[in-house]
PDB file of C-alpha atoms in Angstrom:
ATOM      1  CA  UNK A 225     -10.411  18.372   0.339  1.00 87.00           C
ATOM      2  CA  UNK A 226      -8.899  14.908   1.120  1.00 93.00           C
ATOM      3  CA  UNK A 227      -9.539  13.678   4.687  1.00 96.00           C
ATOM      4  CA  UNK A 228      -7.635  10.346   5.773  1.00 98.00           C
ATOM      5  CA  UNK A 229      -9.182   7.763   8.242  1.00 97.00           C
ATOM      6  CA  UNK A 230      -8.539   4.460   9.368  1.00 97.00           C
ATOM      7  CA  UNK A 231     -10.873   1.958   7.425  1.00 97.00           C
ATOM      8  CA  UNK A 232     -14.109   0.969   8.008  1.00 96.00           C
ATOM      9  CA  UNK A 233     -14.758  -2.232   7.303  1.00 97.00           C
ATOM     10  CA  UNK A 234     -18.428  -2.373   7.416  1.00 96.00           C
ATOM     11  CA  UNK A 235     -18.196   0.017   3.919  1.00 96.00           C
ATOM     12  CA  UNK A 236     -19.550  -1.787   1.068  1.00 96.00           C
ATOM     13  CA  UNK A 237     -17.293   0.767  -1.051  1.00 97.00           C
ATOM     14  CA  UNK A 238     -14.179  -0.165   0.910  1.00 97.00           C
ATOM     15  CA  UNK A 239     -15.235  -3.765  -0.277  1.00 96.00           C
ATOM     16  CA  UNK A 240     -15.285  -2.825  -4.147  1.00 95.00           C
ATOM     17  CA  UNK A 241     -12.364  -0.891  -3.747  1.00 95.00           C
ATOM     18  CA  UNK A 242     -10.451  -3.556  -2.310  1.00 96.00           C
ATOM     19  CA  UNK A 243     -11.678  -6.061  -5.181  1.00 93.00           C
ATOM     20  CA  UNK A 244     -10.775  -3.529  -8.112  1.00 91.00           C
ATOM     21  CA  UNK A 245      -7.490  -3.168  -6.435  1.00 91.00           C
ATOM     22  CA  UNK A 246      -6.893  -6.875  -6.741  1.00 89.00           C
ATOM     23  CA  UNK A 247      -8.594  -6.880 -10.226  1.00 88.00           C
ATOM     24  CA  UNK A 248      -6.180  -4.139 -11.359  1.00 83.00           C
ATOM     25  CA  UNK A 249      -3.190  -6.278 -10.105  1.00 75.00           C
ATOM     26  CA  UNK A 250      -4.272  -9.517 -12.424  1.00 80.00           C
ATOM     27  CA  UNK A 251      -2.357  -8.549 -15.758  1.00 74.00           C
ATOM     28  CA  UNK A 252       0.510  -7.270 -13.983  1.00 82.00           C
ATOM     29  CA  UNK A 253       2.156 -10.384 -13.179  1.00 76.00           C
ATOM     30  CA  UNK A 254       1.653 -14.291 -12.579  1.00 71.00           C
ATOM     31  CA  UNK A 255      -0.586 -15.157  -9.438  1.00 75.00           C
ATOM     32  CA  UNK A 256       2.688 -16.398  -7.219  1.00 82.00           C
ATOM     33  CA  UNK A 257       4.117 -12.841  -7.977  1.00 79.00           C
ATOM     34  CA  UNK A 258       0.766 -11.145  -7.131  1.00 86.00           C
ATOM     35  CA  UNK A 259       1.185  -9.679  -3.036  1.00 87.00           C
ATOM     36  CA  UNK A 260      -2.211  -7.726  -2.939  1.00 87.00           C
ATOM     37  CA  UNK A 261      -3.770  -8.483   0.284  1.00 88.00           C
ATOM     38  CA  UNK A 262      -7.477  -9.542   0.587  1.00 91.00           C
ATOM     39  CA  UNK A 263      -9.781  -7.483   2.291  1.00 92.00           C
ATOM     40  CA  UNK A 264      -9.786 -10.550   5.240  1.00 94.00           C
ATOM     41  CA  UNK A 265      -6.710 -10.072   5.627  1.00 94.00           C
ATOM     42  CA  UNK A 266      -6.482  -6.413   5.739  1.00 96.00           C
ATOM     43  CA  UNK A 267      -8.520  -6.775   8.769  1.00 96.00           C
ATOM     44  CA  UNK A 268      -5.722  -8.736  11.042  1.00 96.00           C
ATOM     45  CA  UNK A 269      -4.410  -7.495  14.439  1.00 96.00           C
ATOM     46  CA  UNK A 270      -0.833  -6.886  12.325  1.00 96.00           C
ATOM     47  CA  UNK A 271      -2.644  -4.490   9.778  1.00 97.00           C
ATOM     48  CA  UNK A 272      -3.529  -0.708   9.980  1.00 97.00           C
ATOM     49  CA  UNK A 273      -5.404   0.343   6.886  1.00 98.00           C
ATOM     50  CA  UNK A 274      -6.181   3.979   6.228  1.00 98.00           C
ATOM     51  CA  UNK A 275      -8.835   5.353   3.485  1.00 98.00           C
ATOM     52  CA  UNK A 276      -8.460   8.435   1.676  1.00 98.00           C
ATOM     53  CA  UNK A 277     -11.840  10.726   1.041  1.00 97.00           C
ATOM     54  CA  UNK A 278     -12.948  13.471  -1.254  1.00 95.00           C
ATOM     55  CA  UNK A 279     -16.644  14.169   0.349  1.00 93.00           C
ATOM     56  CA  UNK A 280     -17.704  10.901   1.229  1.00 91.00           C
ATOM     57  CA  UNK A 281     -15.958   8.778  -1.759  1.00 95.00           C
ATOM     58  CA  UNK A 282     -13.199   6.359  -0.781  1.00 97.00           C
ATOM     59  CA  UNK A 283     -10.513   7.500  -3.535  1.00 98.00           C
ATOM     60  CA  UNK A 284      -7.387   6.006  -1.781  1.00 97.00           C
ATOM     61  CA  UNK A 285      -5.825   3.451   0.373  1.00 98.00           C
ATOM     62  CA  UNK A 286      -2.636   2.426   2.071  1.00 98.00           C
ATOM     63  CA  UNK A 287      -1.828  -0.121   4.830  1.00 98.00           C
ATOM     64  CA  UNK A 288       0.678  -0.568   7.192  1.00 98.00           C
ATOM     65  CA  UNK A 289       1.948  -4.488   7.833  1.00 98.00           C
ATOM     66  CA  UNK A 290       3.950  -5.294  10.932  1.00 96.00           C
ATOM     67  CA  UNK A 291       7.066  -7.461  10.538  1.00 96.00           C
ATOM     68  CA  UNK A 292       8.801  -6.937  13.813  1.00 95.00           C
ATOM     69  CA  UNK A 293       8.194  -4.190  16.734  1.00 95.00           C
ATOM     70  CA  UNK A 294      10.916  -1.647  14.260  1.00 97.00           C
ATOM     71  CA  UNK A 295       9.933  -2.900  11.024  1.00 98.00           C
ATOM     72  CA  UNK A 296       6.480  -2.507   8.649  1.00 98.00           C
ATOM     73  CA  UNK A 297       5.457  -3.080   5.436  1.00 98.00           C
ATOM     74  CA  UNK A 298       3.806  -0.619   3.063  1.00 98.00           C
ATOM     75  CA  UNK A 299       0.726  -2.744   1.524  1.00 97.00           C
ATOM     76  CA  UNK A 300      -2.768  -1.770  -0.011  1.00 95.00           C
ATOM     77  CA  UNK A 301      -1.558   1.253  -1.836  1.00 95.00           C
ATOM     78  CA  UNK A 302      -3.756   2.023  -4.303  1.00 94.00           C
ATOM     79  CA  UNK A 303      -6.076   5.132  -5.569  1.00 95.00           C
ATOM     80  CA  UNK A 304      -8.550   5.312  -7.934  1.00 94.00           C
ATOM     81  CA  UNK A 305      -8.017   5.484 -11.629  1.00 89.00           C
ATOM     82  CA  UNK A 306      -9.768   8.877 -11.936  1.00 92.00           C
ATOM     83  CA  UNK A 307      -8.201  10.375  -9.263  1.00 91.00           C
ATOM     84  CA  UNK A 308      -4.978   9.593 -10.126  1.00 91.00           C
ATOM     85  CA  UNK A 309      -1.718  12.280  -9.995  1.00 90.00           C
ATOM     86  CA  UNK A 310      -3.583  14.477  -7.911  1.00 91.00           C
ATOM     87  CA  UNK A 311      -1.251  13.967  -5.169  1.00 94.00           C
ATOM     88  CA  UNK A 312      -3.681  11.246  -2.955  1.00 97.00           C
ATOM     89  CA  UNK A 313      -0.899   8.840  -2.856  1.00 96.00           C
ATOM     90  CA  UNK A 314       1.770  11.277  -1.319  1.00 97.00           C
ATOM     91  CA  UNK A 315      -0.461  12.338   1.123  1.00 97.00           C
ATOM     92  CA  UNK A 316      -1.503   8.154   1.906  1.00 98.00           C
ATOM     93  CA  UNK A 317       2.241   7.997   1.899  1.00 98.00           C
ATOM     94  CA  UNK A 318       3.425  10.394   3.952  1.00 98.00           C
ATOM     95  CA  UNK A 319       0.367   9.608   6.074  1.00 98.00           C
ATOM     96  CA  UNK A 320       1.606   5.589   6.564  1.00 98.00           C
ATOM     97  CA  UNK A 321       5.181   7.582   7.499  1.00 98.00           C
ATOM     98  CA  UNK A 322       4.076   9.435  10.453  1.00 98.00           C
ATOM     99  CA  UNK A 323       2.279   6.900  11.759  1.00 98.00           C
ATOM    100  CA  UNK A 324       5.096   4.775  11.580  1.00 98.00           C
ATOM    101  CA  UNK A 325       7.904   7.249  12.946  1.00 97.00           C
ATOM    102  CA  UNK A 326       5.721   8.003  15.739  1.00 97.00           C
ATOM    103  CA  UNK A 327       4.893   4.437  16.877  1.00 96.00           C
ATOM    104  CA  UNK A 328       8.628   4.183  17.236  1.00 97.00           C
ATOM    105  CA  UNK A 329       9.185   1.886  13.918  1.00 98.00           C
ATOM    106  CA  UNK A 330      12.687   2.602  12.321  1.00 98.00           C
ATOM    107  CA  UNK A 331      12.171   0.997   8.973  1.00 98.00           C
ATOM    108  CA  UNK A 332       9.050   0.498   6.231  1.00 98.00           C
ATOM    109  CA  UNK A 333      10.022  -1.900   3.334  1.00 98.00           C
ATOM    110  CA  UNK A 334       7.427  -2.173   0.370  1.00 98.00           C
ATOM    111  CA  UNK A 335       7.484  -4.763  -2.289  1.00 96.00           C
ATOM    112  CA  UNK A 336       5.799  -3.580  -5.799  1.00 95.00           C
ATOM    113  CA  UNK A 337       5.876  -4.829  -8.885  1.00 93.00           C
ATOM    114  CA  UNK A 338       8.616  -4.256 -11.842  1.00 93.00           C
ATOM    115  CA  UNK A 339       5.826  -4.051 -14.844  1.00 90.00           C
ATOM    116  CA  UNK A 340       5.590  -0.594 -16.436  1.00 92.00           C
ATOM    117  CA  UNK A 341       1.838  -0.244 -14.499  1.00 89.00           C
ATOM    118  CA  UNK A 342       3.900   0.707 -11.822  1.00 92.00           C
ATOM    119  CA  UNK A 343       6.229   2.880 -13.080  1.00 94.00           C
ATOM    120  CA  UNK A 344       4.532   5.816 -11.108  1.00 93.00           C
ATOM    121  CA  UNK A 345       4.772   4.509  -8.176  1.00 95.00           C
ATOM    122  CA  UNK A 346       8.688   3.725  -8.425  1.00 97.00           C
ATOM    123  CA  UNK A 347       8.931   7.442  -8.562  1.00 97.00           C
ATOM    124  CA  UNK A 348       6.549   8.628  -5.734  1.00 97.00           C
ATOM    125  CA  UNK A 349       8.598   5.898  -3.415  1.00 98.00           C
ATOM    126  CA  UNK A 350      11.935   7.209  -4.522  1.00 98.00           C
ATOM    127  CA  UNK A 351      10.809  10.611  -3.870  1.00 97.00           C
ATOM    128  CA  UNK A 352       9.364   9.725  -0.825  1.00 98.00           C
ATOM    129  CA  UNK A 353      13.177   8.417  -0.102  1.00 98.00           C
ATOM    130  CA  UNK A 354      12.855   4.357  -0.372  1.00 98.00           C
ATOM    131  CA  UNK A 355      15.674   2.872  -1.883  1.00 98.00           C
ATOM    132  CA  UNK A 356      15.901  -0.016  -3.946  1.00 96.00           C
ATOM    133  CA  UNK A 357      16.499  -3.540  -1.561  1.00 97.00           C
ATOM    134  CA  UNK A 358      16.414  -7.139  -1.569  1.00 94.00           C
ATOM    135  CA  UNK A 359      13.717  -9.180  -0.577  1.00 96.00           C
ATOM    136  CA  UNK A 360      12.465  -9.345   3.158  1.00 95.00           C
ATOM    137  CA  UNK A 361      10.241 -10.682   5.269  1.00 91.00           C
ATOM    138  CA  UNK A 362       8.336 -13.995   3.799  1.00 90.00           C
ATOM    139  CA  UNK A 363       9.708 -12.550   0.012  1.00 94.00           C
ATOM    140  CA  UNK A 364      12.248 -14.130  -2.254  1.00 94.00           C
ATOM    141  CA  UNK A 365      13.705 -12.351  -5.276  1.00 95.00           C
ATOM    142  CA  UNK A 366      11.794 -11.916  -8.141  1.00 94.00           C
ATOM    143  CA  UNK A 367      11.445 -10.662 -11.722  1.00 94.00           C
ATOM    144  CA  UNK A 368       8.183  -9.638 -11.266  1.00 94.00           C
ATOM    145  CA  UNK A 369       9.150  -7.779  -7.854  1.00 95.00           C
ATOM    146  CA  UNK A 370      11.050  -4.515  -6.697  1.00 97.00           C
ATOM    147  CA  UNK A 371      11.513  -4.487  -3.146  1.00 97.00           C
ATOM    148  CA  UNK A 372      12.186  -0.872  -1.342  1.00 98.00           C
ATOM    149  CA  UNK A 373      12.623   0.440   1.851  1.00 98.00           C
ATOM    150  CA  UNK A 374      12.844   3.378   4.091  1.00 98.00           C
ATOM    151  CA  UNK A 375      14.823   4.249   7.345  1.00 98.00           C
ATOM    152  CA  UNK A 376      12.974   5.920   9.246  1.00 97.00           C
TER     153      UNK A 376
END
């Protein structure tokens, strides 16, 4: 059973899983085309982080960035290798969603990157119903970028 919470940041696993999310980012792209936030900053007024559980094991995250009061950012998303297409994602996903809708935002934008490691999640967000976009926020374009977002 998956259980969803908002982080904990005294977790020493929430640490590791933060730095293999980072590590897993490395061969993806160039560092000024890299986006993954740090765990410091994950912990920012502007920043809701949620972890996803099986038992006690953190096996998932996703974040929520505020641009504006209507406007957020998907960020953080990430679950573990060997827990992968098990469906933790969608549920992070749709998770980061509600929240949203029911603080009032109208929009969630996410920024990913266009290497074939992320093929996957292209087609949860699409199913989720993002649509491709241009940059936003503090983003320019890219080759090593899709950009994405959601009305809400």
């Amino acid at each position: 059973m998956i259980s969803i919470k908002l982080a904990d940041f005294n977790d020493p696993a929430l640490t590791s899983f933060i730095r293999d999310h980072i590590t897993d980012m490395k061969p993806t792209a160039p560092n000024e085309s890299r986006h993954a936030l740090d765990l410091e900053t994950l912990q920012t007024p502007t920043v809701r982080l949620w972890t996803a559980h099986i038992d006690d094991e953190i096996v998932g995250t996703v974040a929520l960035v505020e641009i504006d009061l209507k406007h957020a950012e998907l960020k953080a998303m990430r679950t573990a290798p060997r827990c992968r297409r098990q469906g933790i994602a969608a549920k992070l996903l749709e998770h980061a969603l509600v929240d949203a809708s029911s603080r009032g935002l109208s929009r969630v934008s996410l920024e990913t990157g266009a290497a074939s490691f992320f093929a996957a999640a292209h087609a949860l967000y699409r199913k989720a119903g993002f649509q491709d976009s241009g940059p936003f926020g503090r983003y320019s374009e890219d080759p090593h970028s899709v950009f994405m977002t959601r009305t809400l």
